[in-house]
Each structure stands twice: as structure tokens, then as C-alpha cells.
CSV table of C-alpha atoms and ligand atoms in Angstrom, one decimal:
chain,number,residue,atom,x,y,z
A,1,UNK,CA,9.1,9.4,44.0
A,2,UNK,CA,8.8,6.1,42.9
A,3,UNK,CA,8.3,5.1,39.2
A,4,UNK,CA,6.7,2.2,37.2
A,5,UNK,CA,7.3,2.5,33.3
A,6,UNK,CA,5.9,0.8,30.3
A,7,UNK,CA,6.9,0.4,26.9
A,8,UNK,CA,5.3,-1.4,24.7
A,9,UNK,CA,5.3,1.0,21.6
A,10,UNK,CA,6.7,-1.7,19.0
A,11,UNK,CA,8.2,-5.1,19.4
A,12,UNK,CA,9.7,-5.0,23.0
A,13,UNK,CA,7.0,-5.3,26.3
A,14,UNK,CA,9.3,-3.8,29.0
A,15,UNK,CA,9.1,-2.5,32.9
A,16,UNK,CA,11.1,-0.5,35.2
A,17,UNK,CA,10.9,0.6,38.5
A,18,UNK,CA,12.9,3.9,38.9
A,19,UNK,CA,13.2,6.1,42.0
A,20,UNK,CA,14.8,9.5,43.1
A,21,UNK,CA,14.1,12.8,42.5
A,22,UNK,CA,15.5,15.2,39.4
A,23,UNK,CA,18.6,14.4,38.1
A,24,UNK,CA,19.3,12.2,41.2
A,25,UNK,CA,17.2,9.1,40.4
A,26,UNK,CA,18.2,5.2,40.6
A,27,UNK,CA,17.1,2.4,38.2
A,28,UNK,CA,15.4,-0.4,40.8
A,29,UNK,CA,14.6,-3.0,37.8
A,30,UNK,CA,14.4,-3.2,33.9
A,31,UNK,CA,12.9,-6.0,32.4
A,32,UNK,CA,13.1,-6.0,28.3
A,33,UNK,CA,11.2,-9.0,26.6
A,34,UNK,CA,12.0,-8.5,22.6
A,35,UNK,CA,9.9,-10.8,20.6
A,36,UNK,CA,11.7,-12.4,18.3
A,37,UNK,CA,9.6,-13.5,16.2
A,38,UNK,CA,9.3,-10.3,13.8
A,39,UNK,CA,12.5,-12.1,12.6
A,40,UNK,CA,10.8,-14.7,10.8
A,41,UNK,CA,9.2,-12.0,8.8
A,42,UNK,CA,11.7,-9.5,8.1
A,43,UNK,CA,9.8,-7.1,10.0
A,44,UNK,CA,7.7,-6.2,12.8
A,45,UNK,CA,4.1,-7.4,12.0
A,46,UNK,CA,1.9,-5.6,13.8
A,47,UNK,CA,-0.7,-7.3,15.0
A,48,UNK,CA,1.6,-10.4,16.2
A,49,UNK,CA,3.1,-7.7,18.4
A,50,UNK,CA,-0.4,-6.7,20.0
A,51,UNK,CA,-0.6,-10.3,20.7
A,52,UNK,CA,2.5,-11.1,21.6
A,53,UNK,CA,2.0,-7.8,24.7
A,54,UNK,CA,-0.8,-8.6,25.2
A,55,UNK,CA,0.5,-12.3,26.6
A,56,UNK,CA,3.8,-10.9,27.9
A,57,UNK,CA,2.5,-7.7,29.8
A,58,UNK,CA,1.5,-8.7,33.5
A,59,UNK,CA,4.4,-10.9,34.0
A,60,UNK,CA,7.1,-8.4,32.7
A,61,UNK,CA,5.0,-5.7,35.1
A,62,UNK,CA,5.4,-8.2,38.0
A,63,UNK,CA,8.6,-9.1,37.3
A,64,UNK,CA,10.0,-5.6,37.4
A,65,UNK,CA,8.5,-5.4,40.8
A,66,UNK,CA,9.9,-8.3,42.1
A,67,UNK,CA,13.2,-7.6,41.0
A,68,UNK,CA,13.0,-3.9,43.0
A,69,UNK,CA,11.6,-5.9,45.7
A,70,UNK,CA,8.6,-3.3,46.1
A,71,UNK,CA,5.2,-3.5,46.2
A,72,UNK,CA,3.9,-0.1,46.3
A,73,UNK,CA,4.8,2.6,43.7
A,74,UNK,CA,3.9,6.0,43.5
A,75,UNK,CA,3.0,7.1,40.0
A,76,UNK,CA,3.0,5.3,36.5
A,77,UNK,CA,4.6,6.4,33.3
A,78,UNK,CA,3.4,4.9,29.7
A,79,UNK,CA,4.8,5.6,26.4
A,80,UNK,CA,1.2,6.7,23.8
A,81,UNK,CA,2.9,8.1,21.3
A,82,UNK,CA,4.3,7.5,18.3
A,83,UNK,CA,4.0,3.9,17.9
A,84,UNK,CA,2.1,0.9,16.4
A,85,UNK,CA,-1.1,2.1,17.9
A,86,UNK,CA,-2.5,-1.6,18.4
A,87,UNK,CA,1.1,-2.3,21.2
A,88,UNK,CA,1.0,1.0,22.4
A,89,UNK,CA,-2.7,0.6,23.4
A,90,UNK,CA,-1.9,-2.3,25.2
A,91,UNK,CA,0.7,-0.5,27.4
A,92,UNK,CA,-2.1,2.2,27.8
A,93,UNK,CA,-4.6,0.3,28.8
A,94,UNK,CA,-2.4,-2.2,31.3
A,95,UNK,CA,-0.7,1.6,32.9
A,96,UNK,CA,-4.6,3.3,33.4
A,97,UNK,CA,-6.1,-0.2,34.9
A,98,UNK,CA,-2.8,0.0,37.1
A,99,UNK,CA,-3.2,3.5,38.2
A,100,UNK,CA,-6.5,3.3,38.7
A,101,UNK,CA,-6.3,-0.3,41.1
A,102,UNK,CA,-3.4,1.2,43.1
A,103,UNK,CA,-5.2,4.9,43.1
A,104,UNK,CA,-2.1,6.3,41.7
A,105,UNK,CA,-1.6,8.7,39.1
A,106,UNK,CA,-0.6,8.0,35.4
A,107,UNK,CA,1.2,10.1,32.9
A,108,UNK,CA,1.7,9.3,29.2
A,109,UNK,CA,5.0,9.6,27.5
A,110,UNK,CA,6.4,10.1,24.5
A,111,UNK,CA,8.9,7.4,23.4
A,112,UNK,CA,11.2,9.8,21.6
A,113,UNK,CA,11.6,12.0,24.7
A,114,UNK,CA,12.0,9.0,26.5
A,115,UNK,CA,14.9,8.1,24.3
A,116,UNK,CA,16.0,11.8,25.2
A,117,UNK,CA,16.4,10.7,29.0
A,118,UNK,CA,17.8,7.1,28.4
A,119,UNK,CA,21.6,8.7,28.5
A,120,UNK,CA,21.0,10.4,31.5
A,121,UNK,CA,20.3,7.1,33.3
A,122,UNK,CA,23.9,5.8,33.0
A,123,UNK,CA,25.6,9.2,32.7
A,124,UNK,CA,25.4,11.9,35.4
A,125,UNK,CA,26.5,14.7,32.8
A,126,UNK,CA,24.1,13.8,29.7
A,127,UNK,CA,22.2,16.5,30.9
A,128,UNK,CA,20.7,20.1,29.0
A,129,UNK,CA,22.3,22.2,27.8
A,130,UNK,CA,23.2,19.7,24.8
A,131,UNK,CA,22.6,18.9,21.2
A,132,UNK,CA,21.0,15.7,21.1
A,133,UNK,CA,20.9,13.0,17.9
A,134,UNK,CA,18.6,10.2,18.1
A,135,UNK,CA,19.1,7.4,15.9
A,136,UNK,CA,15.8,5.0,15.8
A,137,UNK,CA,14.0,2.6,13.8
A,138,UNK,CA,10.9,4.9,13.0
A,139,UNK,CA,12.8,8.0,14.1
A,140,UNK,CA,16.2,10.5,13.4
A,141,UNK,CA,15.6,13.6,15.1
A,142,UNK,CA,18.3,16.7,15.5
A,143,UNK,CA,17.5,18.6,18.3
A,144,UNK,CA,18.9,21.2,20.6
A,145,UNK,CA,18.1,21.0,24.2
A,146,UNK,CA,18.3,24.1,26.2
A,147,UNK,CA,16.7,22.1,29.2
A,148,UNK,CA,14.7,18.6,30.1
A,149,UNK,CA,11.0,20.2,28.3
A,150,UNK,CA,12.6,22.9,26.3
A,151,UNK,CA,13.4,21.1,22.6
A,152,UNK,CA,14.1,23.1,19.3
A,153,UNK,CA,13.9,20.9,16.4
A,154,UNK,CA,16.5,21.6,14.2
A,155,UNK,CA,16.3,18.4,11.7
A,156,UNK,CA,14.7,15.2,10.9
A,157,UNK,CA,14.7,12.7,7.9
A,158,UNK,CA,12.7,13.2,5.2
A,159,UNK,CA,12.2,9.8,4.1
A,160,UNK,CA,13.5,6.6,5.8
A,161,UNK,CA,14.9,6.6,9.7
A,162,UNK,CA,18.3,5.7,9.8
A,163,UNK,CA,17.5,2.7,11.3
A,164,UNK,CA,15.4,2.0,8.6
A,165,UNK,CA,17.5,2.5,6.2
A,166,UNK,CA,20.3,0.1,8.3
A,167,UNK,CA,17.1,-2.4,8.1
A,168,UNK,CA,16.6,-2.0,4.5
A,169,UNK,CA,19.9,-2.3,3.6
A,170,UNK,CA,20.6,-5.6,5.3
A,171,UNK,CA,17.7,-7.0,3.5
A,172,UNK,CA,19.2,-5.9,0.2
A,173,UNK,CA,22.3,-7.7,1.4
A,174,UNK,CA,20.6,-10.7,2.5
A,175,UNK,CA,21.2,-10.0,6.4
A,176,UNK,CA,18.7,-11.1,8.9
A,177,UNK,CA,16.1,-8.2,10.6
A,178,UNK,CA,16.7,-6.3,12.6
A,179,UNK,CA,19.8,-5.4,10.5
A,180,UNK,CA,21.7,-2.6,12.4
A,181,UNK,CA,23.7,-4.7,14.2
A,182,UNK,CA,24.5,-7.3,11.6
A,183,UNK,CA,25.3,-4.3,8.5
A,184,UNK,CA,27.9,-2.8,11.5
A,185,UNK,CA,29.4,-6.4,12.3
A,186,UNK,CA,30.2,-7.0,8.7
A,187,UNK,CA,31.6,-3.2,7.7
A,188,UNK,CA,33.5,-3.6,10.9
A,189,UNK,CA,35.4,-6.7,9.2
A,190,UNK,CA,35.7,-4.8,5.7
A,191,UNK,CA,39.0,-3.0,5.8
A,192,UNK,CA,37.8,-0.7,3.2
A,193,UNK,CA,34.9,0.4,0.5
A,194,UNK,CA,36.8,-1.0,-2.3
A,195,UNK,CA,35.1,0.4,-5.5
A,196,UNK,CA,32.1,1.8,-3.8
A,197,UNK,CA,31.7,5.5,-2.3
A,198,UNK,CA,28.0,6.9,-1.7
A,199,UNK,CA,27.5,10.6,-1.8
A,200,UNK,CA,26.9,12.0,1.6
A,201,UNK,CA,23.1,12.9,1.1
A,202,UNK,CA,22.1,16.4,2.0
A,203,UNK,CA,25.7,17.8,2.5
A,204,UNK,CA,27.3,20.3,0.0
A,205,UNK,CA,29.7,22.6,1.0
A,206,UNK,CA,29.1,26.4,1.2
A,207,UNK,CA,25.2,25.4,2.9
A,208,UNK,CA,24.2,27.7,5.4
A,209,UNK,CA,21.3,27.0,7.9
A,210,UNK,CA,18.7,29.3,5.7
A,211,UNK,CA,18.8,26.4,3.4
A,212,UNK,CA,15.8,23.7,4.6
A,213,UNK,CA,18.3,20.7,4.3
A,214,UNK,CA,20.8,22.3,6.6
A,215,UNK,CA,20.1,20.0,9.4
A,216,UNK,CA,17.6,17.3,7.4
A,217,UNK,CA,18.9,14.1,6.3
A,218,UNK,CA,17.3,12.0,3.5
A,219,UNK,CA,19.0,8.0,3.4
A,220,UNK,CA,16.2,6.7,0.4
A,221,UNK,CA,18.8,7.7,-2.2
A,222,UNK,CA,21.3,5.9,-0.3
A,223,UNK,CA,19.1,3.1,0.0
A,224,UNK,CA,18.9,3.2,-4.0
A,225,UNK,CA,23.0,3.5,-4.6
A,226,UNK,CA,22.9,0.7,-2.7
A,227,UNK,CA,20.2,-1.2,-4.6
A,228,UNK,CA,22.1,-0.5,-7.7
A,229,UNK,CA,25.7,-1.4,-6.5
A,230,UNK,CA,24.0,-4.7,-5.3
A,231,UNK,CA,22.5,-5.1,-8.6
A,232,UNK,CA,25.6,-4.4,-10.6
A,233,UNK,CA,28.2,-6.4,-8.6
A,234,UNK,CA,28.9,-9.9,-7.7
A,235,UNK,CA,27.3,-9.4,-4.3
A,236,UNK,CA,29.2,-12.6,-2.7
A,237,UNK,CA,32.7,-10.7,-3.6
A,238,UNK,CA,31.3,-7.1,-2.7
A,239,UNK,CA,28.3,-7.6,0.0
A,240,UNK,CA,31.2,-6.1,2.6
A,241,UNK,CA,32.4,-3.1,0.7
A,242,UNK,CA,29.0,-2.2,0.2
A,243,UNK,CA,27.6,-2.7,3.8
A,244,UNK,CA,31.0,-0.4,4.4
A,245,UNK,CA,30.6,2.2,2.2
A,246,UNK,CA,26.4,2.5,2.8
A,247,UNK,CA,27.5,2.9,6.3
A,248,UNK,CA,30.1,5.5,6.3
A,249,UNK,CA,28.0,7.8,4.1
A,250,UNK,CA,25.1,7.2,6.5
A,251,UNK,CA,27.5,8.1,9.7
A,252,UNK,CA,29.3,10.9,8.0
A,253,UNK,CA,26.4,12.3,7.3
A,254,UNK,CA,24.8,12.6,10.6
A,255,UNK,CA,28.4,13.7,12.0
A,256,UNK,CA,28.3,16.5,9.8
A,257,UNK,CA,25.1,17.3,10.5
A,258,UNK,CA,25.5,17.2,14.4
A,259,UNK,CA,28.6,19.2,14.2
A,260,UNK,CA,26.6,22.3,12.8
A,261,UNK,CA,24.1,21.8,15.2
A,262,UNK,CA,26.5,22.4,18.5
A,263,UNK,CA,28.3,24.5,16.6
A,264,UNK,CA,25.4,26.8,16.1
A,265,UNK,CA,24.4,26.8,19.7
A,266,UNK,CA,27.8,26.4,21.1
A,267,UNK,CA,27.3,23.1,23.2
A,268,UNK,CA,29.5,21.4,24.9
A,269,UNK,CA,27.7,18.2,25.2
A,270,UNK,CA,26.2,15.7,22.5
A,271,UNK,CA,24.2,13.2,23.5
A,272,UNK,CA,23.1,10.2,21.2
A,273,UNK,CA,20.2,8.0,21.7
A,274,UNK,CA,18.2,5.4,19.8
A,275,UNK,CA,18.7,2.2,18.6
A,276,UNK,CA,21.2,3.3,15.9
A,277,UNK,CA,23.5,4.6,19.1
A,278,UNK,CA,24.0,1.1,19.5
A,279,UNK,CA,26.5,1.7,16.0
A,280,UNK,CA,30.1,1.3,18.2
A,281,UNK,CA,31.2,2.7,14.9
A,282,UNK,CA,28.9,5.9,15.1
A,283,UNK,CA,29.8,6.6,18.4
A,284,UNK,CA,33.4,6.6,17.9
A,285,UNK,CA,33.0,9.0,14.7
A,286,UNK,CA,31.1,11.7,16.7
A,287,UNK,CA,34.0,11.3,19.6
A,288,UNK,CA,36.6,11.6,16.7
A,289,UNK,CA,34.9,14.4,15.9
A,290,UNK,CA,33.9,16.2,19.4
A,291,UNK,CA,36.5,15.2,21.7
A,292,UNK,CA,39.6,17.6,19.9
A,293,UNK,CA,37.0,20.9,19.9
A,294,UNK,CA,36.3,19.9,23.7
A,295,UNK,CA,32.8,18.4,23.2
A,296,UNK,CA,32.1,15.7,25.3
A,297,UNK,CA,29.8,12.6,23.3
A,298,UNK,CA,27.3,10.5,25.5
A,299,UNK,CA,25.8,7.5,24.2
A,300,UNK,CA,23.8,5.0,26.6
A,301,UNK,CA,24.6,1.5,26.6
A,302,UNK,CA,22.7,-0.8,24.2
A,303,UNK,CA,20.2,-2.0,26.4
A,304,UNK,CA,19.2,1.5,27.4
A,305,UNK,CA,19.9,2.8,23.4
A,306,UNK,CA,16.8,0.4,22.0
A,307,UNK,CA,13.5,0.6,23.5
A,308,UNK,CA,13.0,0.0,27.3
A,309,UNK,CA,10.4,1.2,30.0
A,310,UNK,CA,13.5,2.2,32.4
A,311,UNK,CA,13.6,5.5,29.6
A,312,UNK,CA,10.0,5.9,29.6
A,313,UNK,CA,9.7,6.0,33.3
A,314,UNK,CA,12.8,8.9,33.5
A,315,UNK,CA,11.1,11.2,31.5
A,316,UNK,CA,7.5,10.5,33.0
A,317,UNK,CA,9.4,11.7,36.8
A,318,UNK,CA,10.5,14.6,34.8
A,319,UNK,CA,6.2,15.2,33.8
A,320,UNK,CA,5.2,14.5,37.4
A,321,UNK,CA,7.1,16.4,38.9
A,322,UNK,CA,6.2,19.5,37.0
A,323,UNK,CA,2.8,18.2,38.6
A,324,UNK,CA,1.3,17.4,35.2
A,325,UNK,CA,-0.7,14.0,35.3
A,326,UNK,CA,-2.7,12.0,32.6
A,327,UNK,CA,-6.6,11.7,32.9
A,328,UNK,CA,-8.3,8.2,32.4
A,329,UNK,CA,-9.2,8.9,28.6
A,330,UNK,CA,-5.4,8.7,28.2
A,331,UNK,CA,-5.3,7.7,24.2
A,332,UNK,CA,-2.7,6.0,22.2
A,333,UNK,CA,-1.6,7.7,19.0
A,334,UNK,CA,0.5,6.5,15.9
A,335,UNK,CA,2.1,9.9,15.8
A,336,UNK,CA,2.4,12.9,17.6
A,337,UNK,CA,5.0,15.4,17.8
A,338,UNK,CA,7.3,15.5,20.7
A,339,UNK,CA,6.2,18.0,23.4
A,340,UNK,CA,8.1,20.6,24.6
A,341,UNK,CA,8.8,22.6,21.4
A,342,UNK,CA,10.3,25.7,21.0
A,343,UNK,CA,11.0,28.0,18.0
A,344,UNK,CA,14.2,26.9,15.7
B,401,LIG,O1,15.1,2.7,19.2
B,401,LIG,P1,14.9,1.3,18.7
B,401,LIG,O2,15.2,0.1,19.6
B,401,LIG,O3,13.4,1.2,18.2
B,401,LIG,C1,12.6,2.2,17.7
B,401,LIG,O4,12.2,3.1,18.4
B,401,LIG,O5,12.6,2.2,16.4
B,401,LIG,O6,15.7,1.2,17.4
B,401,LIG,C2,15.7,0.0,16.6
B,401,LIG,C3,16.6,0.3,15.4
B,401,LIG,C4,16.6,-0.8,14.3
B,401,LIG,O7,16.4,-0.2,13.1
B,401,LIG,C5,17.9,-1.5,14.4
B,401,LIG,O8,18.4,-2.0,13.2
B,401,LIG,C6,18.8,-0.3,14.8
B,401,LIG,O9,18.0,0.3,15.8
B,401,LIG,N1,20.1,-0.8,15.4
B,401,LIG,C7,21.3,-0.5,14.9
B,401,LIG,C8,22.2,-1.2,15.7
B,401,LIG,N2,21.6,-1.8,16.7
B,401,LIG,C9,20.3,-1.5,16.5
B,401,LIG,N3,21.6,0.2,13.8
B,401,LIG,C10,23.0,0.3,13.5
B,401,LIG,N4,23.9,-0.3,14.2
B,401,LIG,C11,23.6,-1.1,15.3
B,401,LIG,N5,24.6,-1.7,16.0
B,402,LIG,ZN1,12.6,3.6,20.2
């Protein structure tokens, strides 16, 4: 079967043009057009990014046809949920008019189950059983994947996302948006936390997994320690330390919190996903972690970790090939949870 996804869920309009069957699928195109502009503003505005995929939409489509060098494709996948509702329904809209054209069917995704798939794109063995962590901008889920559609949720954040909080935390420092990358550049060139040391929020010793925060995380209060460290210090002497020390509370935390989770279910496999896996420093943590216990860690590469249509269109295959399909009322929604939930 031959796939078209679309993505246009928050501030990237994206294509791809996957094809295969199962497991056994090949990535034909992926176009990914961010829009920068968000920068300007410190954060995505969204009715600029309506606009903005509103402009961008038909060319990215035809581009990611071009570059796969087909014409006809057999089904189309579109992420409706959770998202700025305004982008996704621009995705949803362009993906029904599509389907309908072409007399193909459509099926809607949901993004974080697409950022489920992304690792399986690039690595043959990211696949259930595993304990998966994603890492996003609106989103940290802990889940435990028994197989593709079968999901327990074990955790989530309470407050911020952890990309969020990366976000925030730039802005306290005075780094540019979107501030994962830059907070993880500049602790990466901090030899150590000097002074600072953040408690690791929602891990105590002696917790067991009756207690509700077992597998939650919580990064506002981190986000305040932070605040206050910037507001006590000379932030030109300490704006490293700090970046350092926010972000090794942040990824010992979700270590931690990971490690309970396989243990729990004895899994041999972790697989990250999200725009935080992008964190080289994360990623290395959980292999520090895994690889002596024999638990292998998978994390995509950075242009499949953020958002892109090439995830979107692995888990729609996965829907249509159960044979489920979308109807034409298809409906974009801010939030929903992810389908395919089991029990904890
Ligand atoms: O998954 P994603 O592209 O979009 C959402 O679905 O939200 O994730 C974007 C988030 C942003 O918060 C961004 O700061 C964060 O991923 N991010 C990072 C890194 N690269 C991107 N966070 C930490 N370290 C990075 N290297
Ligand atoms: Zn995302």
C-alpha cells in the first residue's frame, strides 16, 4: 500500500509518501517546511500558522509526490488530533478534498501515535514489545506498548511538557524559541552545575507504583527553581550552570522514571520519540542507563524526532490495514486521548 501523510498539527506543513506493508515499509519522500517565523514571537502564534499552511500546503503535497516520483497513491493519512485546531483543520481539510478527488480512502491520526512509529521508520527493531518515552512540545507521555494499537498509559506531566519547560527555560535565560536545542548546546559547553542542583521533581526514594506520581512527572517547579536561581545570580556569570543543572534534573528525571517503567514490564526495548529526543544528551543518559541491564534505547533521528508527515503516514498504514478508514465528516480536535488504550 501506498501512503500520502500530512501534518500540519502546529508550526511545520509536511508530506510523505511511504510504501510497504507492516513492519516492512519504505519512506519514498518527506518534505518538512517549519515556519520560522514563530521565532520572532517567542512562540507559535496560532493563527499565523493557519495562514502560513494554508499558503504552504499544496506545494509541500506536490512536492512529496514529485520527489517519490508517483502520481497515484492509495490511501491518505492526516494527523486531527491533538493540535492547534485552526493548522490541524487545514491538514484535514486538504487530506478529505484529496481523498475524495483521487477516490481514495482517508484515515485520521493521532500525532502522538505518530511520534510512536517515527523510530520504527529508521530502526527495524523499534518495534512492541517496548516501553516508549515521548518527549514533545505539548506532550510527555510514559507508555508501555505491548503491540502497534495496544498502549497502557503509565505516566504523563502534570503541568508543563518537557519541551515546554526546555522552551520556558530558554526564555528565562534569554535564548531564542524554540529553546531545546539552544538550552542543550549551552549545558553541553558547561563542564558542571557550579552552585546550582534542582531536586529531581516527583522522585523520592522508597515510591512504589501505588503512589499516583510513580510514573508522572511535574517540570513547573523546576521551571520556578530556575526562575529564582536566575533572579538571584549574576545571570551573565551563571546562565550555563543553570541551563546545566535545569537540564540534568529534567533528564534524570525522566531516566528514572523510564527505568521503572521497563522494569515493571520487563522490556527489553525503549524507544524515545518527540522533539525532546532530539536532546543528544538524553539519549545518551537512557543508553548509560539501559545498555549495562541489556536494554537496548532507540531514538529516531532529528528530523523524524520533531514533527513530520513521514510519522503520520506509518501509523495511518498501521489503521488501514486493520481496514479501519475515516468518513468525510473527519473533524479536527485540540485534544483527544491517544487510541488504543488499555488498562494500567
Ligand atoms: O515533537 P515536536 O517537534 O513538536 C510537538 O509536537 O510539540 O517537539 C518540539 C519540542 C520543542 O519544545 C523543542 O524545544 C524541543 O522539542 N526540542 C528539544 C531539542 N530539540 C527540540 N528539546 C531539548 N533538546 C533538544 N535538542
Ligand atoms: Zn509533535
Amino acid at each position: 500500500m501506498r501512503v500520502l501523510g500530512i501534518e500540519t498539527s502546529c508550526d511545520e506543513t509536511s508530506a510523505a509518501v511511504l510504501e510497504g506493508e507492516g513492519d516492512d515499509v519504505s519512506l519514498k519522500s518527506l518534505v518538512i517546511l517549519s515556519q520560522d517565523v514563530h521565532s520572532i514571537f517567542g512562540g507559535v502564534v496560532p493563527e499565523i500558522a493557519s495562514r502560513a499552511h494554508l499558503t504552504a500546503i499544496v506545494p509541500v503535497v506536490e512536492k512529496a509526490l514529485s520527489d517519490a516520483g508517483v502520481t497515484r497513491i492509495d490511501a491518505v493519512a492526516v494527523t486531527n488530533a491533538p493540535g492547534l485546531v485552526g493548522a490541524l483543520l487545514v491538514g484535514v481539510s486538504f487530506a478529505k478534498a484529496y481523498a475524495f478527488a483521487n477516490k481514495v480512502p482517508v484515515i485520521g491520526v493521532h500525532h502522538m501515535e505518530g511520534h510512536l512509529f517515527a523510530t520504527a521508520l529508521e530502526h527495524k527493531d523499534a518495534t512492541p514489545p517496548f516501553t516508549a518515552l515521548l518527549v514533545s512540545g505539548g506532550h510527555t507521555l510514559l507508555l508501555d506498548v505491548e503491540s502497534w494499537g495496544t498502549y497502557r498509559l503509565l505516566g504523563k506531566t502534570r503541568d508543563d511538557a518537557a519541551g515546554e519547560a526546555f522552551d520556558k527555560v530558554a526564555k528565562l535565560l534569554g535564548l531564542p524559541y524554540p529553546g531545546g536545542p539552544h538550552v542543550e548546546r549551552l549545558a553541553a559547553a558547561t563542564t558542571n552545575s557550579g552552585e546550582f542542583r534542582f531536586a529531581r521533581p516527583m522522585v523520592r526514594r522508597n515510591q512504589t507504583v501505588a503512589d499516583p506520581d510513580f510514573y508522572d512527572v511535574s517540570f513547573s517547579g523546576l521551571k520556578t527553581a530556575v526562575l529564582t536561581a536566575v533572579k538571584q545570580s549574576n545571570l551573565e556569570q551563571t546562565r550555563g550552570q543553570i541551563a546545566r543543572a535545569f537540564q540534568d534534573s529534567l533528564i534524570d528525571t525522566l531516566v528514572e522514571k523510564t527505568t521503572r517503567a521497563a522494569r515493571q514490564f520487563g522490556r527489553g526495548r525503549v524507544v524515545l520519540g518527540g522533539g525532546v529526543a532530539c536532546n543528544a544528551t538524553l539519549v545518551a543518559a537512557m543508553r548509560e542507563r539501559f545498555e549495562p541491564r541489556g536494554v537496548q534505547v532507540f531514538a529516531p533521528s532529528p528530523r523524524l524526532a520533531t514533527d513530520n508527515a513521514a510519522m503520520i503516514a506509518r501509523a495511518g498504514l498501521f489503521h488501514l490495514e486493520r481496514g479501519e478508514r475515516s468518513e468525510l465528516d473527519l473533524n479536527a480536535f485540540a485534544s483527544q486521548p491517544i487510541p488504543g488504550l488499555v488498562a494500567a
